[in-house]
Short mmCIF file of C-alpha atoms in Angstrom, two decimals:
data_model
loop_
_atom_site.label_atom_id
_atom_site.label_comp_id
_atom_site.label_asym_id
_atom_site.label_seq_id
_atom_site.Cartn_x
_atom_site.Cartn_y
_atom_site.Cartn_z
CA GLN A 1 -46.71 38.08 -28.63
CA GLN A 2 -46.07 35.04 -30.80
CA GLN A 3 -46.91 31.96 -28.76
CA VAL A 4 -45.81 29.34 -31.29
CA LYS A 5 -42.43 29.71 -32.96
CA GLN A 6 -41.74 27.68 -36.10
CA SER A 7 -38.52 26.97 -37.97
CA PRO A 8 -37.13 26.88 -40.55
CA GLN A 9 -38.97 29.42 -42.69
CA SER A 10 -38.11 27.44 -45.81
CA LEU A 11 -36.71 23.98 -46.45
CA ILE A 12 -35.39 22.27 -49.57
CA VAL A 13 -35.06 18.50 -49.52
CA GLN A 14 -34.14 15.93 -52.13
CA LYS A 15 -36.70 13.30 -53.07
CA GLY A 16 -36.48 10.40 -50.63
CA GLY A 17 -34.94 12.51 -47.90
CA ILE A 18 -36.29 13.40 -44.46
CA SER A 19 -37.95 16.78 -43.90
CA ILE A 20 -37.92 18.09 -40.34
CA ILE A 21 -39.85 21.13 -39.15
CA ASN A 22 -39.68 22.35 -35.57
CA CYS A 23 -42.04 24.30 -33.33
CA ALA A 24 -41.79 25.64 -29.80
CA TYR A 25 -44.58 26.97 -27.64
CA GLU A 26 -44.82 29.09 -24.53
CA ASN A 27 -48.30 28.57 -23.16
CA THR A 28 -48.31 25.48 -20.91
CA ALA A 29 -52.10 25.37 -21.15
CA PHE A 30 -51.87 24.18 -24.75
CA ASP A 31 -52.89 20.53 -24.96
CA TYR A 32 -53.49 19.92 -28.65
CA PHE A 33 -50.86 20.29 -31.35
CA PRO A 34 -51.90 19.84 -34.98
CA TRP A 35 -49.95 20.23 -38.17
CA TYR A 36 -51.61 21.68 -41.25
CA GLN A 37 -50.55 21.37 -44.87
CA GLN A 38 -51.43 24.12 -47.31
CA PHE A 39 -51.04 24.00 -51.08
CA PRO A 40 -51.11 27.22 -53.13
CA GLY A 41 -54.64 28.49 -53.60
CA LYS A 42 -56.08 26.10 -51.02
CA GLY A 43 -57.06 26.31 -47.39
CA PRO A 44 -54.99 24.53 -44.73
CA ALA A 45 -55.73 20.81 -44.36
CA LEU A 46 -55.20 18.90 -41.13
CA LEU A 47 -52.28 16.52 -41.57
CA ILE A 48 -51.62 14.99 -38.17
CA ALA A 49 -52.06 16.01 -34.54
CA ILE A 50 -50.81 15.01 -31.10
CA ARG A 51 -51.72 15.50 -27.46
CA PRO A 52 -49.06 15.88 -24.74
CA ASP A 53 -49.78 12.51 -23.15
CA VAL A 54 -47.73 10.78 -25.88
CA SER A 55 -44.22 11.52 -27.13
CA GLU A 56 -44.68 10.40 -30.70
CA LYS A 57 -47.42 9.79 -33.24
CA LYS A 58 -46.94 8.28 -36.66
CA GLU A 59 -49.31 8.24 -39.62
CA GLY A 60 -47.78 6.84 -42.76
CA ARG A 61 -44.73 8.88 -43.70
CA PHE A 62 -45.60 11.65 -41.22
CA THR A 63 -44.45 11.58 -37.59
CA ILE A 64 -44.88 14.09 -34.79
CA SER A 65 -42.32 14.06 -31.99
CA PHE A 66 -43.34 15.83 -28.81
CA ASN A 67 -41.14 16.97 -25.91
CA LYS A 68 -43.34 18.30 -23.14
CA SER A 69 -40.53 19.38 -20.80
CA ALA A 70 -38.85 21.39 -23.57
CA LYS A 71 -42.22 22.64 -24.89
CA GLN A 72 -41.24 21.62 -28.38
CA PHE A 73 -42.72 19.47 -31.11
CA SER A 74 -41.62 18.60 -34.59
CA LEU A 75 -42.90 17.13 -37.83
CA HIS A 76 -40.85 14.53 -39.66
CA ILE A 77 -41.69 13.63 -43.23
CA MET A 78 -39.97 10.41 -44.22
CA ASP A 79 -39.20 9.53 -47.85
CA SER A 80 -40.18 13.06 -48.92
CA GLN A 81 -41.86 13.32 -52.32
CA PRO A 82 -42.29 16.24 -54.75
CA GLY A 83 -46.01 16.08 -53.99
CA ASP A 84 -45.21 17.00 -50.40
CA SER A 85 -44.06 20.43 -51.58
CA ALA A 86 -46.35 22.81 -49.69
CA THR A 87 -46.42 25.17 -46.74
CA TYR A 88 -46.65 23.50 -43.35
CA PHE A 89 -48.04 25.18 -40.26
CA CYS A 90 -47.81 23.94 -36.72
CA ALA A 91 -50.51 25.08 -34.33
CA ALA A 92 -51.61 24.75 -30.74
CA SER A 93 -54.82 25.09 -28.81
CA THR A 94 -56.39 24.42 -25.45
CA SER A 95 -59.33 22.17 -24.68
CA GLY A 96 -62.61 23.59 -23.63
CA SER A 97 -65.05 25.96 -25.17
CA ALA A 98 -62.53 28.29 -26.83
CA ARG A 99 -60.34 25.97 -28.92
CA GLN A 100 -58.96 28.72 -31.09
CA LEU A 101 -55.81 27.67 -32.92
CA THR A 102 -52.59 29.62 -32.53
CA PHE A 103 -50.48 29.09 -35.63
CA GLY A 104 -46.75 29.09 -36.21
CA SER A 105 -45.30 31.25 -38.96
CA GLY A 106 -45.17 28.44 -41.53
CA THR A 107 -42.48 26.50 -43.39
CA GLN A 108 -42.35 26.39 -47.16
CA LEU A 109 -41.13 22.92 -48.11
CA THR A 110 -39.75 22.16 -51.55
CA VAL A 111 -38.93 18.57 -52.43
CA LEU A 112 -36.68 18.32 -55.47
CA PRO A 113 -37.27 15.44 -57.91
CA SER B 1 -64.78 15.69 -42.35
CA ALA B 2 -66.92 18.77 -42.89
CA VAL B 3 -67.26 20.22 -46.37
CA ILE B 4 -66.93 23.99 -46.33
CA SER B 5 -67.98 26.26 -49.16
CA GLN B 6 -66.66 29.81 -49.15
CA LYS B 7 -67.87 32.50 -51.52
CA PRO B 8 -66.55 34.39 -53.35
CA SER B 9 -63.29 32.54 -53.97
CA ARG B 10 -61.62 35.79 -54.97
CA ASP B 11 -62.49 39.42 -55.59
CA ILE B 12 -60.93 42.70 -56.55
CA CYS B 13 -62.48 45.67 -54.80
CA GLN B 14 -62.14 49.41 -54.77
CA ARG B 15 -60.94 51.33 -51.75
CA GLY B 16 -63.77 52.42 -49.47
CA THR B 17 -66.19 49.67 -50.46
CA SER B 18 -67.27 46.62 -48.44
CA LEU B 19 -67.26 42.91 -49.24
CA THR B 20 -69.27 40.17 -47.57
CA ILE B 21 -67.80 36.67 -47.53
CA GLN B 22 -70.04 33.67 -46.99
CA CYS B 23 -69.16 30.38 -45.31
CA GLN B 24 -71.53 27.41 -45.67
CA VAL B 25 -70.94 24.03 -44.01
CA ASP B 26 -72.59 20.77 -45.01
CA SER B 27 -73.30 19.75 -41.39
CA GLN B 28 -74.00 21.37 -38.06
CA VAL B 29 -70.89 22.60 -36.30
CA THR B 30 -70.23 23.79 -32.79
CA MET B 31 -67.88 26.62 -33.59
CA MET B 32 -67.00 28.73 -36.61
CA PHE B 33 -63.94 30.93 -36.88
CA TRP B 34 -62.67 33.57 -39.27
CA TYR B 35 -58.95 33.91 -39.99
CA ARG B 36 -56.86 36.28 -42.06
CA GLN B 37 -53.76 35.16 -43.91
CA GLN B 38 -51.72 37.95 -45.41
CA PRO B 39 -49.57 37.05 -48.44
CA GLY B 40 -46.84 34.63 -47.47
CA GLN B 41 -47.77 34.87 -43.82
CA SER B 42 -49.36 32.72 -41.15
CA LEU B 43 -53.00 32.66 -40.11
CA THR B 44 -54.33 35.16 -37.60
CA LEU B 45 -57.66 34.64 -35.88
CA ILE B 46 -60.08 37.52 -36.46
CA ALA B 47 -63.04 36.30 -34.44
CA THR B 48 -65.18 33.41 -33.30
CA ALA B 49 -68.64 33.47 -34.85
CA ASN B 50 -71.22 32.66 -32.20
CA GLN B 51 -74.60 31.33 -33.23
CA GLY B 52 -77.34 33.73 -32.27
CA SER B 53 -75.11 36.24 -30.52
CA GLU B 54 -72.36 38.75 -31.21
CA ALA B 55 -69.01 37.42 -32.41
CA THR B 56 -66.00 37.34 -30.12
CA TYR B 57 -63.18 39.41 -31.60
CA GLU B 58 -59.45 39.00 -31.06
CA SER B 59 -57.19 41.86 -30.11
CA GLY B 60 -56.69 44.22 -33.03
CA PHE B 61 -59.97 43.39 -34.75
CA VAL B 62 -63.20 45.32 -34.21
CA ILE B 63 -66.81 44.75 -35.10
CA ASP B 64 -67.17 47.98 -37.06
CA LYS B 65 -64.44 46.87 -39.46
CA PHE B 66 -65.27 43.14 -39.56
CA PRO B 67 -68.97 42.61 -38.78
CA ILE B 68 -69.83 38.91 -38.52
CA SER B 69 -73.14 37.12 -38.59
CA ARG B 70 -74.02 33.53 -37.76
CA PRO B 71 -77.76 33.03 -38.09
CA ASN B 72 -77.66 29.23 -37.74
CA LEU B 73 -75.33 26.29 -37.10
CA THR B 74 -74.18 25.90 -40.70
CA PHE B 75 -73.70 29.44 -42.04
CA SER B 76 -71.69 32.56 -41.27
CA THR B 77 -70.69 35.76 -43.02
CA LEU B 78 -67.72 38.08 -42.59
CA THR B 79 -67.87 41.61 -43.97
CA VAL B 80 -64.72 43.59 -44.62
CA SER B 81 -65.87 47.20 -44.34
CA ASN B 82 -64.48 50.43 -45.77
CA MET B 83 -61.64 48.54 -47.38
CA SER B 84 -58.12 49.83 -47.91
CA PRO B 85 -55.19 48.18 -49.73
CA GLU B 86 -53.95 46.94 -46.33
CA ASP B 87 -56.99 44.66 -46.22
CA SER B 88 -55.69 42.71 -49.22
CA SER B 89 -55.40 39.21 -47.83
CA ILE B 90 -56.85 35.72 -47.80
CA TYR B 91 -59.83 35.34 -45.50
CA LEU B 92 -60.50 31.83 -44.25
CA CYS B 93 -63.45 30.25 -42.52
CA SER B 94 -62.87 27.27 -40.25
CA VAL B 95 -65.25 25.04 -38.34
CA ALA B 96 -65.10 22.73 -35.35
CA PRO B 97 -67.73 20.04 -35.97
CA VAL B 98 -69.89 18.28 -33.41
CA GLY B 99 -69.29 14.71 -32.36
CA LEU B 100 -66.00 12.93 -31.85
CA ALA B 101 -64.05 15.41 -33.95
CA ALA B 102 -65.08 18.17 -31.56
CA ALA B 103 -63.54 16.34 -28.65
CA LYS B 104 -60.30 16.18 -30.57
CA ASN B 105 -60.20 19.96 -31.22
CA ILE B 106 -60.20 19.28 -34.93
CA GLN B 107 -60.87 22.23 -37.21
CA TYR B 108 -61.52 22.17 -40.93
CA PHE B 109 -60.80 25.09 -43.24
CA GLY B 110 -62.48 26.42 -46.32
CA ALA B 111 -60.45 27.22 -49.43
CA GLY B 112 -60.43 30.91 -48.56
CA THR B 113 -61.38 34.17 -50.23
CA ARG B 114 -58.55 36.01 -51.94
CA LEU B 115 -59.22 39.72 -51.65
CA SER B 116 -57.32 42.44 -53.47
CA VAL B 117 -58.13 46.07 -52.70
CA LEU B 118 -57.07 48.70 -55.22
#
């Protein structure tokens, strides 16, 4: 059973545009929601993360919006650049001793020059 | 952030053989995980490598197929046993470090091992 659903599967954006990737989760015990960025041939790198006690977190051009009641969160990339072209994964985990990450299916972002 | 070294970075193996993948971290970590990422797919957790005890496997993964060792706080190995072409995948090690990062559930990933089974 997939616990984190991610959309779209692929996204093409013009340089300078806004990229938006959405995720929805089912498990209400999740309390940590990171986004990972993965370039071809590399491992995933933590980009930004949020906890459910805030509705938004911004780091540079990257913003997470979180809607606890809807069990949804999204990644916004402002002023998208060709260097942002990568695969983005949302994920979720619970606090405590386990802390395994449950990943979404991934979004392949292409930013056109 | 933790620096993770995974070896080998890639390999091509024959059906029926086994491959051991190593994961070395530059600092002590609380938890180490092994993931599989099939081509163009998401990451699936194989198991949690426990220091000094047997690994904890996720549903669909068994110790006989994916034996894991973690002899200390900075090193772990994953063996892919009796390989078949369906095992062709990227295998990734991740770590949850001690200290403040641990409280934030942060995990760092190695670059992965790209395995092709003929």
